[in-house]
XYZ file of N, CA, C and O in Angstrom:
636
model
N -18.789 37.791 25.118
C -19.526 38.031 26.347
C -20.687 38.981 26.089
O -21.792 38.736 26.550
N -20.432 40.053 25.361
C -21.490 41.018 25.085
C -22.582 40.412 24.230
O -23.761 40.729 24.400
N -22.202 39.547 23.302
C -23.178 38.895 22.433
C -24.091 38.002 23.263
O -25.305 38.008 23.082
N -23.512 37.273 24.177
C -24.299 36.398 25.036
C -25.232 37.235 25.904
O -26.419 36.912 26.056
N -24.714 38.302 26.454
C -25.519 39.185 27.297
C -26.667 39.794 26.505
O -27.807 39.821 26.977
N -26.393 40.240 25.301
C -27.441 40.828 24.467
C -28.507 39.794 24.127
O -29.706 40.101 24.143
N -28.092 38.578 23.846
C -29.041 37.511 23.538
C -29.909 37.199 24.750
O -31.126 37.019 24.625
N -29.286 37.148 25.911
C -30.057 36.881 27.127
C -31.067 37.991 27.407
O -32.204 37.722 27.787
N -30.652 39.218 27.211
C -31.557 40.345 27.441
C -32.714 40.309 26.454
O -33.875 40.496 26.825
N -32.410 40.035 25.186
C -33.474 39.936 24.179
C -34.425 38.800 24.523
O -35.649 38.942 24.400
N -33.884 37.689 24.965
C -34.720 36.557 25.374
C -35.586 36.902 26.564
O -36.751 36.503 26.645
N -35.026 37.658 27.493
C -35.790 38.089 28.666
C -36.965 38.953 28.248
O -38.089 38.760 28.715
N -36.706 39.908 27.337
C -37.787 40.761 26.858
C -38.851 39.921 26.160
O -40.048 40.099 26.388
N -38.411 39.023 25.310
C -39.357 38.215 24.550
C -40.211 37.357 25.476
O -41.430 37.307 25.329
N -39.579 36.705 26.453
C -40.346 35.846 27.344
C -41.236 36.655 28.264
O -42.349 36.234 28.568
N -40.768 37.807 28.700
C -41.610 38.617 29.585
C -42.809 39.162 28.827
O -43.909 39.244 29.375
N -42.620 39.499 27.571
C -43.738 39.991 26.768
C -44.758 38.885 26.558
O -45.960 39.098 26.707
N -44.278 37.685 26.226
C -45.210 36.571 26.041
C -45.876 36.192 27.362
O -47.051 35.851 27.393
N -45.143 36.264 28.440
C -45.711 35.920 29.737
C -46.816 36.901 30.112
O -47.820 36.517 30.714
N -46.651 38.141 29.752
C -47.673 39.131 30.077
C -48.943 38.902 29.284
O -50.036 39.124 29.780
N -48.829 38.459 28.048
C -50.026 38.271 27.239
C -50.746 36.985 27.599
O -51.928 36.854 27.327
N -50.057 36.037 28.207
C -50.686 34.770 28.546
C -51.704 34.936 29.672
O -52.738 34.282 29.684
N -51.396 35.823 30.621
C -52.317 36.035 31.740
C -52.539 37.532 31.927
O -51.990 38.146 32.834
N -53.349 38.154 31.083
C -53.589 39.583 31.239
C -54.445 39.866 32.474
O -55.168 38.988 32.959
N -54.356 41.094 32.969
C -55.127 41.482 34.139
C -56.620 41.403 33.833
O -57.412 40.948 34.645
N -56.978 41.869 32.633
C -58.364 41.779 32.195
C -58.375 40.995 30.887
O -57.563 41.254 30.007
N -59.265 40.069 30.766
C -59.349 39.304 29.528
C -59.834 40.232 28.416
O -60.708 41.074 28.641
N -59.265 40.111 27.216
C -59.719 40.947 26.117
C -61.209 40.714 25.850
O -61.684 39.589 25.845
N -61.919 41.811 25.663
C -63.367 41.715 25.489
C -63.718 41.145 24.118
O -64.738 40.483 23.976
N -62.889 41.378 23.148
C -63.214 40.925 21.802
C -62.002 40.324 21.129
O -60.873 40.441 21.616
N -62.253 39.704 19.997
C -61.157 39.161 19.203
C -60.271 40.279 18.678
O -59.065 40.111 18.528
N -60.863 41.436 18.405
C -60.101 42.575 17.894
C -59.076 43.026 18.926
O -57.918 43.309 18.592
N -59.493 43.084 20.179
C -58.554 43.487 21.236
C -57.432 42.456 21.379
O -56.282 42.816 21.595
N -57.795 41.191 21.267
C -56.779 40.145 21.367
C -55.778 40.263 20.221
O -54.565 40.149 20.425
N -56.290 40.497 19.013
C -55.395 40.670 17.868
C -54.535 41.918 18.033
O -53.367 41.935 17.652
N -55.119 42.970 18.588
C -54.376 44.214 18.807
C -53.241 43.980 19.799
O -52.104 44.431 19.573
N -53.549 43.262 20.868
C -52.505 42.959 21.852
C -51.406 42.099 21.229
O -50.220 42.305 21.494
N -51.804 41.149 20.404
C -50.831 40.283 19.738
C -49.930 41.102 18.801
O -48.714 40.887 18.727
N -50.527 42.045 18.096
C -49.776 42.907 17.169
C -48.741 43.737 17.941
O -47.594 43.883 17.519
N -49.161 44.231 19.089
C -48.261 45.043 19.929
C -47.105 44.191 20.441
O -45.945 44.610 20.424
N -47.414 42.992 20.881
C -46.381 42.093 21.407
C -45.350 41.775 20.328
O -44.148 41.814 20.573
N -45.842 41.460 19.131
C -44.925 41.150 18.035
C -44.016 42.338 17.727
O -42.822 42.173 17.471
N -44.588 43.542 17.741
C -43.795 44.738 17.459
C -42.741 44.959 18.536
O -41.593 45.324 18.230
N -43.103 44.736 19.789
C -42.138 44.926 20.880
C -41.016 43.894 20.823
O -39.861 44.206 21.101
N -41.354 42.671 20.459
C -40.331 41.626 20.320
C -39.381 41.990 19.180
O -38.156 41.863 19.310
N -39.947 42.456 18.071
C -39.110 42.852 16.929
C -38.187 44.003 17.316
O -37.010 44.025 16.942
N -38.716 44.941 18.075
C -37.897 46.081 18.527
C -36.765 45.591 19.429
O -35.620 46.054 19.314
N -37.060 44.670 20.324
C -36.023 44.138 21.215
C -34.923 43.445 20.416
O -33.734 43.571 20.736
N -35.321 42.721 19.361
C -34.318 42.051 18.520
C -33.429 43.061 17.814
O -32.209 42.890 17.745
N -34.036 44.123 17.296
C -33.257 45.157 16.602
C -32.300 45.823 17.582
O -31.128 46.071 17.264
N -32.787 46.109 18.786
C -31.936 46.724 19.801
C -30.759 45.819 20.152
O -29.622 46.283 20.286
N -31.028 44.535 20.287
C -29.956 43.597 20.624
C -28.917 43.526 19.503
O -27.714 43.517 19.771
N -29.384 43.507 18.251
C -28.449 43.475 17.122
C -27.609 44.743 17.076
O -26.406 44.703 16.814
N -28.247 45.886 17.326
C -27.524 47.155 17.301
C -26.473 47.196 18.405
O -25.342 47.648 18.181
N -26.844 46.716 19.581
C -25.882 46.679 20.685
C -24.720 45.736 20.378
O -23.570 46.021 20.712
N -25.040 44.634 19.722
C -23.989 43.683 19.343
C -23.022 44.320 18.344
O -21.797 44.168 18.458
N -23.570 45.035 17.355
C -22.715 45.719 16.377
C -21.805 46.728 17.076
O -20.628 46.853 16.741
N -22.370 47.443 18.040
C -21.575 48.437 18.771
C -20.432 47.771 19.537
O -19.303 48.251 19.506
N -20.741 46.678 20.222
C -19.689 46.028 20.998
C -18.599 45.459 20.089
O -17.416 45.535 20.414
N -19.006 44.925 18.933
C -18.007 44.417 17.981
C -17.137 45.555 17.458
O -15.923 45.410 17.322
N -17.760 46.685 17.157
C -17.004 47.830 16.635
C -16.011 48.344 17.672
O -14.868 48.668 17.337
N -16.450 48.402 18.932
C -15.542 48.855 19.996
C -14.369 47.888 20.158
O -13.220 48.321 20.325
N -14.655 46.604 20.112
C -13.586 45.608 20.263
C -12.598 45.694 19.106
O -11.373 45.671 19.317
N -13.132 45.798 17.893
C -12.263 45.874 16.716
C -11.406 47.140 16.758
O -10.213 47.109 16.447
N -12.015 48.255 17.154
C -11.267 49.507 17.249
C -10.178 49.406 18.312
O -9.057 49.899 18.113
N -10.491 48.772 19.419
C -9.498 48.583 20.478
C -8.304 47.777 19.993
O -7.150 48.094 20.295
N -8.607 46.734 19.218
C -7.526 45.906 18.668
C -6.659 46.710 17.706
O -5.424 46.625 17.747
N -7.302 47.479 16.830
C -6.544 48.286 15.864
C -5.675 49.314 16.571
O -4.522 49.536 16.191
N -6.240 49.950 17.596
C -5.480 50.960 18.338
C -4.271 50.333 19.025
O -3.163 50.880 18.979
N -4.486 49.182 19.652
C -3.387 48.508 20.349
C -2.291 48.083 19.364
O -1.101 48.245 19.639
N -2.725 47.559 18.222
C -1.760 47.117 17.210
C -0.952 48.300 16.680
O 0.275 48.221 16.525
N -1.617 49.416 16.417
C -0.933 50.601 15.892
C 0.038 51.167 16.926
O 1.164 51.567 16.590
N -0.382 51.195 18.172
C 0.484 51.713 19.236
C 1.708 50.818 19.414
O 2.830 51.314 19.584
N 1.498 49.517 19.371
C 2.618 48.578 19.514
C 3.590 48.710 18.343
O 4.813 48.686 18.527
N 3.037 48.872 17.149
C 3.883 49.017 15.966
C 4.724 50.298 16.061
O 5.911 50.308 15.727
N 4.095 51.367 16.536
C 4.825 52.631 16.701
C 5.935 52.477 17.738
O 7.047 52.991 17.557
N 5.629 51.781 18.810
C 6.640 51.561 19.853
C 7.819 50.756 19.307
O 8.982 51.047 19.632
N 7.526 49.762 18.466
C 8.601 48.964 17.851
C 9.478 49.836 16.959
O 10.714 49.728 16.987
N 8.824 50.673 16.154
C 9.604 51.549 15.263
C 10.463 52.530 16.067
O 11.592 52.820 15.687
N 9.927 53.020 17.164
C 10.696 53.929 18.024
C 11.890 53.205 18.635
O 12.991 53.754 18.711
N 11.679 51.977 19.052
C 12.772 51.192 19.632
C 13.848 50.916 18.589
O 15.052 50.990 18.889
N 13.427 50.603 17.370
C 14.391 50.382 16.288
C 15.207 51.644 16.016
O 16.424 51.586 15.815
N 14.530 52.783 16.012
C 15.220 54.051 15.767
C 16.225 54.347 16.878
O 17.360 54.783 16.615
N 15.817 54.081 18.113
C 16.724 54.305 19.245
C 17.922 53.359 19.168
O 19.059 53.743 19.483
N 17.691 52.142 18.726
C 18.780 51.176 18.586
C 19.749 51.610 17.488
O 20.974 51.452 17.627
N 19.211 52.176 16.413
C 20.074 52.667 15.331
C 20.982 53.785 15.832
O 22.155 53.864 15.457
N 20.426 54.651 16.676
C 21.224 55.754 17.238
C 22.307 55.186 18.142
O 23.462 55.637 18.113
N 21.958 54.187 18.935
C 22.918 53.615 19.883
C 24.091 52.936 19.186
O 25.231 53.004 19.663
N 23.834 52.294 18.058
C 24.930 51.591 17.389
C 25.651 52.440 16.337
O 26.559 51.966 15.677
N 25.230 53.684 16.185
C 25.888 54.570 15.214
C 27.271 54.985 15.729
O 27.528 55.023 16.931
N 28.145 55.302 14.778
C 29.488 55.790 15.136
C 29.338 57.107 15.884
O 28.430 57.889 15.621
N 30.286 57.399 16.795
C 30.206 58.653 17.540
C 30.165 59.885 16.628
O 29.502 60.873 16.943
N 30.815 59.816 15.503
C 30.828 60.954 14.590
C 29.469 61.127 13.904
O 29.073 62.243 13.555
N 28.751 60.034 13.728
C 27.462 60.071 13.032
C 26.260 60.111 13.983
O 25.120 60.020 13.532
N 26.521 60.244 15.275
C 25.425 60.211 16.254
C 24.415 61.317 16.010
O 23.212 61.094 16.129
N 24.853 62.495 15.689
C 23.943 63.626 15.487
C 23.028 63.352 14.290
O 21.812 63.568 14.368
N 23.615 62.867 13.200
C 22.843 62.561 11.989
C 21.863 61.405 12.269
O 20.698 61.446 11.863
N 22.358 60.374 12.962
C 21.506 59.227 13.306
C 20.377 59.650 14.244
O 19.248 59.156 14.135
N 20.678 60.562 15.156
C 19.643 61.069 16.083
C 18.555 61.808 15.333
O 17.365 61.658 15.633
N 18.932 62.608 14.344
C 17.951 63.338 13.542
C 17.076 62.366 12.744
O 15.851 62.534 12.652
N 17.729 61.353 12.166
C 16.991 60.344 11.407
C 16.024 59.582 12.324
O 14.884 59.276 11.939
N 16.504 59.276 13.519
C 15.666 58.555 14.482
C 14.457 59.401 14.890
O 13.342 58.885 15.006
N 14.666 60.690 15.108
C 13.560 61.582 15.458
C 12.514 61.609 14.343
O 11.302 61.613 14.598
N 13.000 61.604 13.110
C 12.088 61.608 11.959
C 11.286 60.300 11.915
O 10.072 60.314 11.696
N 11.953 59.170 12.138
C 11.270 57.871 12.151
C 10.219 57.819 13.261
O 9.114 57.314 13.070
N 10.591 58.357 14.423
C 9.662 58.349 15.560
C 8.437 59.213 15.268
O 7.311 58.836 15.591
N 8.668 60.360 14.647
C 7.550 61.245 14.312
C 6.617 60.586 13.305
O 5.385 60.668 13.425
N 7.201 59.906 12.304
C 6.382 59.200 11.309
C 5.591 58.068 11.957
O 4.424 57.836 11.625
N 6.219 57.349 12.868
C 5.542 56.250 13.555
C 4.376 56.782 14.387
O 3.287 56.203 14.391
N 4.613 57.894 15.082
C 3.540 58.506 15.876
C 2.392 58.968 14.978
O 1.219 58.777 15.308
N 2.729 59.585 13.856
C 1.706 60.068 12.925
C 0.850 58.917 12.411
O -0.380 59.010 12.391
N 1.509 57.832 12.029
C 0.772 56.679 11.507
C -0.138 56.087 12.585
O -1.288 55.728 12.308
N 0.357 56.006 13.797
C -0.457 55.477 14.900
C -1.657 56.388 15.168
O -2.777 55.906 15.367
N -1.421 57.692 15.150
C -2.514 58.651 15.391
C -3.585 58.544 14.297
O -4.777 58.614 14.572
N -3.133 58.385 13.048
C -4.090 58.234 11.940
C -4.937 56.977 12.130
O -6.152 57.000 11.930
N -4.291 55.896 12.493
C -5.006 54.628 12.688
C -6.019 54.750 13.822
O -7.154 54.293 13.700
N -5.616 55.382 14.897
C -6.528 55.584 16.032
C -7.712 56.456 15.618
O -8.868 56.162 15.949
N -7.445 57.515 14.869
C -8.512 58.408 14.417
C -9.491 57.676 13.503
O -10.712 57.837 13.617
N -8.963 56.852 12.591
C -9.834 56.080 11.694
C -10.683 55.087 12.475
O -11.860 54.900 12.180
N -10.080 54.437 13.456
C -10.828 53.465 14.271
C -11.945 54.159 15.054
O -13.063 53.656 15.132
N -11.634 55.329 15.611
C -12.654 56.090 16.345
C -13.780 56.538 15.417
O -14.959 56.501 15.788
N -13.424 56.958 14.214
C -14.438 57.379 13.242
C -15.342 56.212 12.868
O -16.564 56.385 12.729
N -14.756 55.048 12.720
C -15.542 53.852 12.383
C -16.525 53.530 13.512
O -17.687 53.207 13.263
N -16.063 53.635 14.750
C -16.936 53.377 15.897
C -18.086 54.384 15.925
O -19.238 54.023 16.165
N -17.779 55.644 15.668
C -18.824 56.668 15.648
C -19.843 56.393 14.546
O -21.047 56.579 14.740
N -19.356 55.931 13.402
C -20.253 55.610 12.285
C -21.188 54.457 12.671
O -22.390 54.516 12.430
N -20.622 53.424 13.273
C -21.432 52.282 13.696
C -22.420 52.704 14.787
O -23.575 52.271 14.792
N -21.978 53.586 15.678
C -22.863 54.063 16.734
C -24.042 54.834 16.146
O -25.189 54.672 16.583
N -23.764 55.664 15.160
C -24.835 56.431 14.519
C -25.813 55.498 13.815
O -27.041 55.690 13.895
N -25.292 54.484 13.158
C -26.158 53.528 12.462
C -26.994 52.729 13.463
O -28.182 52.480 13.238
N -26.391 52.351 14.573
C -27.124 51.604 15.599
C -28.236 52.463 16.199
O -29.349 51.981 16.415
N -27.923 53.735 16.424
C -28.939 54.644 16.966
C -30.087 54.796 15.974
O -31.256 54.812 16.361
N -29.742 54.896 14.690
C -30.768 55.009 13.644
C -31.656 53.778 13.644
O -32.882 53.883 13.609
N -31.033 52.593 13.702
C -31.796 51.346 13.700
C -32.738 51.264 14.906
O -33.902 50.866 14.777
N -32.230 51.653 16.069
C -33.060 51.623 17.278
C -34.221 52.604 17.174
O -35.348 52.292 17.573
N -33.955 53.784 16.632
C -35.001 54.798 16.488
C -36.086 54.327 15.525
O -37.283 54.492 15.789
N -35.671 53.734 14.418
C -36.640 53.233 13.439
C -37.476 52.109 14.058
O -38.697 52.064 13.882
N -36.833 51.223 14.797
C -37.567 50.123 15.442
C -38.575 50.654 16.453
O -39.710 50.164 16.532
N -38.171 51.666 17.209
C -39.090 52.261 18.181
C -40.271 52.927 17.472
O -41.422 52.829 17.920
N -39.995 53.576 16.355
C -41.065 54.227 15.595
C -42.036 53.186 15.036
O -43.260 53.394 15.047
N -41.501 52.074 14.556
C -42.363 51.011 14.035
C -43.234 50.431 15.142
O -44.416 50.128 14.925
N -42.657 50.274 16.330
C -43.433 49.766 17.466
C -44.551 50.734 17.816
O -45.695 50.328 18.041
N -44.232 52.017 17.834
C -45.242 53.037 18.118
C -46.344 52.999 17.061
O -47.530 53.125 17.384
N -45.959 52.814 15.807
C -46.937 52.731 14.722
C -47.872 51.543 14.928
O -49.096 51.674 14.774
N -47.304 50.398 15.276
C -48.124 49.200 15.490
C -49.076 49.391 16.672
O -50.221 48.944 16.628
N -48.592 50.059 17.721
C -49.460 50.328 18.866
C -50.618 51.235 18.466
O -51.764 51.032 18.880
N -50.318 52.247 17.656
C -51.362 53.167 17.200
C -52.363 52.435 16.308
O -53.579 52.654 16.417
N -51.858 51.581 15.423
C -52.752 50.797 14.564
C -53.654 49.907 15.403
O -54.850 49.785 15.133
N -53.085 49.276 16.424
C -53.870 48.392 17.283
C -54.951 49.180 18.034
O -56.099 48.730 18.132
N -54.578 50.344 18.530
C -55.559 51.184 19.234
C -56.669 51.625 18.279
O -57.850 51.658 18.658
N -56.296 51.950 17.060
C -57.294 52.354 16.061
C -58.233 51.195 15.740
O -59.451 51.392 15.603
N -57.703 49.983 15.633
C -58.538 48.811 15.372
C -59.542 48.588 16.499
O -60.709 48.271 16.252
N -59.078 48.752 17.716
C -59.969 48.576 18.870
C -61.070 49.637 18.848
O -62.245 49.341 19.091
N -60.709 50.868 18.533
C -61.710 51.948 18.475
C -62.728 51.700 17.365
O -63.916 51.932 17.531
N -62.240 51.234 16.210
C -63.153 50.912 15.104
C -64.135 49.826 15.516
O -65.326 49.904 15.209
N -63.621 48.820 16.211
C -64.487 47.732 16.653
C -65.503 48.221 17.678
O -66.650 47.801 17.671
N -65.067 49.108 18.558
C -65.974 49.645 19.584
C -67.056 50.521 18.959
O -68.174 50.612 19.477
N -66.737 51.162 17.847
C -67.696 52.046 17.195
C -68.783 51.261 16.477
O -69.836 51.808 16.159
N -68.549 49.989 16.218
C -69.543 49.171 15.478
C -70.778 48.914 16.297
O -70.869 48.798 17.438
């Protein structure tokens, strides 16, 4: 669902950018201005694509982490249930020993689940940082292209 949504949003940006250049408020005075506008449009489309990819990576990472967390929690619950069952079927004389063993199993199961959850969260944070980096770089490239286009227009005007 998120992938489809991201694709639709990227398509919306791309079509709106092209739609704006097809009928500008003022016609470009020179070929240089037209090329500058085209350069800006291409940069904005590229930025939108990078943003969509980054958002897609984030949604995949969140989904994968959610699955890992659920699996780890379920596994811990199973181990706890097994430990409780072992205590229930133990001889009355061995109940205390079985209870201690069960507590140890439950603690280990909880520890393993907590580790898995922590690793999944760390992975999501790593992907989030990378996505933010990608978006920032794309925005910087777009800004650079806009500055280059403005400089080209100024050079042409100075002629």
